[in-house]
Amino acid sequence: ICTCPGTVAILAQVASAHLFPQPNAMQNEEGKVVDLYLPRKCSATNRLIQAKEHAAVQINVAQVDEQGRFTGETFTFAMSGYMRQQGEADLAFNRLFFEKGLLTFSK
Protein backbone atom coordinates (compact mmCIF):
# COMPACT_ATOMS: atom_id res chain seq x y z
CA ILE A 1 0.00 0.00 0.00
CA CYS A 2 1.27 3.43 -0.92
CA THR A 3 1.42 5.92 1.95
CA CYS A 4 1.69 9.04 -0.19
CA PRO A 5 -0.23 12.02 1.28
CA GLY A 6 -2.58 12.24 -1.73
CA THR A 7 -3.43 8.54 -1.60
CA VAL A 8 -4.17 8.66 2.11
CA ALA A 9 -6.59 11.57 1.59
CA ILE A 10 -8.40 9.74 -1.22
CA LEU A 11 -8.66 6.56 0.87
CA ALA A 12 -10.05 8.60 3.79
CA GLN A 13 -12.71 10.14 1.52
CA VAL A 14 -13.69 6.73 0.14
CA ALA A 15 -13.88 5.24 3.65
CA SER A 16 -15.91 8.22 4.88
CA ALA A 17 -18.35 7.86 1.98
CA HIS A 18 -18.90 4.19 2.77
CA LEU A 19 -19.10 4.57 6.55
CA PHE A 20 -21.32 7.69 6.56
CA PRO A 21 -23.44 7.64 3.41
CA GLN A 22 -25.39 10.80 2.63
CA PRO A 23 -29.15 10.32 2.25
CA ASN A 24 -30.40 10.59 -1.29
CA ALA A 25 -32.40 13.77 -1.53
CA MET A 26 -33.88 15.49 -4.51
CA GLN A 27 -32.43 18.93 -5.19
CA ASN A 28 -33.67 21.69 -7.49
CA GLU A 29 -31.51 23.97 -9.65
CA GLU A 30 -30.64 26.24 -6.68
CA GLY A 31 -29.40 23.27 -4.65
CA LYS A 32 -32.32 23.33 -2.20
CA VAL A 33 -33.53 19.94 -0.99
CA VAL A 34 -37.04 19.18 -2.24
CA ASP A 35 -38.96 15.97 -1.67
CA LEU A 36 -41.85 14.54 -3.59
CA TYR A 37 -43.84 13.55 -0.52
CA LEU A 38 -44.52 15.82 2.43
CA PRO A 39 -46.36 14.03 5.23
CA ARG A 40 -49.53 15.69 6.52
CA LYS A 41 -51.05 15.68 9.98
CA CYS A 42 -54.73 15.65 10.81
CA SER A 43 -55.75 19.14 11.94
CA ALA A 44 -58.13 17.73 14.56
CA THR A 45 -56.15 14.87 16.11
CA ASN A 46 -52.53 15.59 15.03
CA ARG A 47 -52.29 12.02 13.74
CA LEU A 48 -49.93 11.49 10.85
CA ILE A 49 -51.85 10.92 7.60
CA GLN A 50 -50.17 8.12 5.71
CA ALA A 51 -49.43 8.33 2.00
CA LYS A 52 -51.82 5.49 1.14
CA GLU A 53 -54.77 6.75 3.19
CA HIS A 54 -57.37 7.47 0.53
CA ALA A 55 -60.14 8.52 2.92
CA ALA A 56 -58.26 11.60 4.15
CA VAL A 57 -59.20 15.02 2.77
CA GLN A 58 -57.52 18.41 2.67
CA ILE A 59 -59.60 21.57 2.48
CA ASN A 60 -58.25 25.01 1.59
CA VAL A 61 -60.49 27.83 2.84
CA ALA A 62 -59.97 31.23 1.23
CA GLN A 63 -60.15 34.49 3.18
CA VAL A 64 -62.42 37.08 1.52
CA ASP A 65 -63.07 40.78 2.16
CA GLU A 66 -66.43 42.52 2.70
CA GLN A 67 -67.23 42.43 -1.05
CA GLY A 68 -66.49 38.71 -1.24
CA ARG A 69 -63.20 39.08 -3.12
CA PHE A 70 -60.27 36.80 -2.46
CA THR A 71 -57.61 38.51 -0.33
CA GLY A 72 -54.81 36.06 -1.14
CA GLU A 73 -54.82 34.35 2.25
CA THR A 74 -55.85 30.73 2.63
CA PHE A 75 -56.20 28.34 5.54
CA THR A 76 -55.42 24.67 4.99
CA PHE A 77 -57.10 21.95 7.03
CA ALA A 78 -56.43 18.20 6.74
CA MET A 79 -58.81 15.59 8.11
CA SER A 80 -57.86 11.94 8.55
CA GLY A 81 -60.02 9.13 7.32
CA TYR A 82 -60.43 7.93 10.90
CA MET A 83 -62.24 11.14 11.92
CA ARG A 84 -64.43 11.00 8.84
CA GLN A 85 -65.30 7.34 9.47
CA GLN A 86 -66.28 8.09 13.07
CA GLY A 87 -68.63 10.86 11.91
CA GLU A 88 -66.70 13.50 13.87
CA ALA A 89 -65.30 15.44 10.91
CA ASP A 90 -68.13 18.01 10.79
CA LEU A 91 -67.77 18.85 14.47
CA ALA A 92 -63.98 19.00 14.14
CA PHE A 93 -64.15 21.33 11.12
CA ASN A 94 -66.56 23.61 13.00
CA ARG A 95 -64.15 23.77 15.95
CA LEU A 96 -61.16 24.47 13.69
CA PHE A 97 -63.01 27.16 11.73
CA PHE A 98 -64.12 28.81 14.99
CA GLU A 99 -60.53 28.79 16.32
CA LYS A 100 -59.31 30.53 13.15
CA GLY A 101 -62.13 33.09 13.29
CA LEU A 102 -63.79 31.83 10.13
CA LEU A 103 -67.03 30.79 11.86
CA THR A 104 -69.14 32.37 14.59
CA PHE A 105 -71.95 30.81 16.56
CA SER A 106 -73.81 34.05 17.30
CA LYS A 107 -77.31 34.61 15.89
mmCIF file of C-alpha atoms in Angstrom, residues 23-107:
data_model
loop_
_atom_site.group_PDB
_atom_site.id
_atom_site.type_symbol
_atom_site.label_atom_id
_atom_site.label_comp_id
_atom_site.label_asym_id
_atom_site.label_seq_id
_atom_site.Cartn_x
_atom_site.Cartn_y
_atom_site.Cartn_z
ATOM 1 C CA PRO A 23 -29.155 10.322 2.254
ATOM 2 C CA ASN A 24 -30.401 10.590 -1.289
ATOM 3 C CA ALA A 25 -32.396 13.771 -1.528
ATOM 4 C CA MET A 26 -33.876 15.492 -4.515
ATOM 5 C CA GLN A 27 -32.431 18.931 -5.194
ATOM 6 C CA ASN A 28 -33.671 21.691 -7.492
ATOM 7 C CA GLU A 29 -31.510 23.968 -9.646
ATOM 8 C CA GLU A 30 -30.644 26.238 -6.684
ATOM 9 C CA GLY A 31 -29.398 23.271 -4.655
ATOM 10 C CA LYS A 32 -32.319 23.326 -2.195
ATOM 11 C CA VAL A 33 -33.532 19.943 -0.993
ATOM 12 C CA VAL A 34 -37.038 19.177 -2.241
ATOM 13 C CA ASP A 35 -38.955 15.967 -1.669
ATOM 14 C CA LEU A 36 -41.848 14.544 -3.594
ATOM 15 C CA TYR A 37 -43.837 13.555 -0.520
ATOM 16 C CA LEU A 38 -44.516 15.822 2.434
ATOM 17 C CA PRO A 39 -46.364 14.035 5.234
ATOM 18 C CA ARG A 40 -49.535 15.691 6.521
ATOM 19 C CA LYS A 41 -51.050 15.682 9.983
ATOM 20 C CA CYS A 42 -54.734 15.654 10.813
ATOM 21 C CA SER A 43 -55.748 19.142 11.944
ATOM 22 C CA ALA A 44 -58.133 17.730 14.556
ATOM 23 C CA THR A 45 -56.150 14.870 16.108
ATOM 24 C CA ASN A 46 -52.532 15.587 15.031
ATOM 25 C CA ARG A 47 -52.292 12.022 13.740
ATOM 26 C CA LEU A 48 -49.933 11.490 10.850
ATOM 27 C CA ILE A 49 -51.846 10.924 7.596
ATOM 28 C CA GLN A 50 -50.166 8.120 5.711
ATOM 29 C CA ALA A 51 -49.430 8.331 2.005
ATOM 30 C CA LYS A 52 -51.819 5.491 1.142
ATOM 31 C CA GLU A 53 -54.771 6.751 3.189
ATOM 32 C CA HIS A 54 -57.367 7.472 0.525
ATOM 33 C CA ALA A 55 -60.141 8.516 2.924
ATOM 34 C CA ALA A 56 -58.262 11.603 4.147
ATOM 35 C CA VAL A 57 -59.202 15.019 2.768
ATOM 36 C CA GLN A 58 -57.517 18.406 2.668
ATOM 37 C CA ILE A 59 -59.597 21.574 2.484
ATOM 38 C CA ASN A 60 -58.248 25.010 1.589
ATOM 39 C CA VAL A 61 -60.491 27.826 2.843
ATOM 40 C CA ALA A 62 -59.970 31.232 1.231
ATOM 41 C CA GLN A 63 -60.145 34.488 3.183
ATOM 42 C CA VAL A 64 -62.423 37.079 1.521
ATOM 43 C CA ASP A 65 -63.075 40.781 2.157
ATOM 44 C CA GLU A 66 -66.434 42.525 2.699
ATOM 45 C CA GLN A 67 -67.234 42.433 -1.045
ATOM 46 C CA GLY A 68 -66.490 38.709 -1.240
ATOM 47 C CA ARG A 69 -63.197 39.083 -3.116
ATOM 48 C CA PHE A 70 -60.268 36.796 -2.455
ATOM 49 C CA THR A 71 -57.611 38.513 -0.326
ATOM 50 C CA GLY A 72 -54.812 36.060 -1.138
ATOM 51 C CA GLU A 73 -54.825 34.355 2.252
ATOM 52 C CA THR A 74 -55.853 30.726 2.626
ATOM 53 C CA PHE A 75 -56.202 28.344 5.540
ATOM 54 C CA THR A 76 -55.418 24.665 4.990
ATOM 55 C CA PHE A 77 -57.100 21.945 7.028
ATOM 56 C CA ALA A 78 -56.430 18.202 6.738
ATOM 57 C CA MET A 79 -58.809 15.586 8.110
ATOM 58 C CA SER A 80 -57.864 11.940 8.553
ATOM 59 C CA GLY A 81 -60.021 9.130 7.320
ATOM 60 C CA TYR A 82 -60.429 7.935 10.899
ATOM 61 C CA MET A 83 -62.243 11.140 11.918
ATOM 62 C CA ARG A 84 -64.433 11.000 8.835
ATOM 63 C CA GLN A 85 -65.299 7.342 9.467
ATOM 64 C CA GLN A 86 -66.282 8.088 13.069
ATOM 65 C CA GLY A 87 -68.629 10.858 11.910
ATOM 66 C CA GLU A 88 -66.703 13.500 13.866
ATOM 67 C CA ALA A 89 -65.299 15.444 10.908
ATOM 68 C CA ASP A 90 -68.135 18.006 10.785
ATOM 69 C CA LEU A 91 -67.765 18.850 14.471
ATOM 70 C CA ALA A 92 -63.977 18.997 14.144
ATOM 71 C CA PHE A 93 -64.154 21.327 11.123
ATOM 72 C CA ASN A 94 -66.559 23.612 12.995
ATOM 73 C CA ARG A 95 -64.146 23.768 15.947
ATOM 74 C CA LEU A 96 -61.159 24.465 13.690
ATOM 75 C CA PHE A 97 -63.010 27.165 11.726
ATOM 76 C CA PHE A 98 -64.116 28.809 14.995
ATOM 77 C CA GLU A 99 -60.532 28.787 16.318
ATOM 78 C CA LYS A 100 -59.315 30.530 13.150
ATOM 79 C CA GLY A 101 -62.127 33.089 13.295
ATOM 80 C CA LEU A 102 -63.792 31.826 10.132
ATOM 81 C CA LEU A 103 -67.029 30.792 11.862
ATOM 82 C CA THR A 104 -69.145 32.373 14.588
ATOM 83 C CA PHE A 105 -71.949 30.806 16.558
ATOM 84 C CA SER A 106 -73.813 34.051 17.301
ATOM 85 C CA LYS A 107 -77.314 34.612 15.890
#
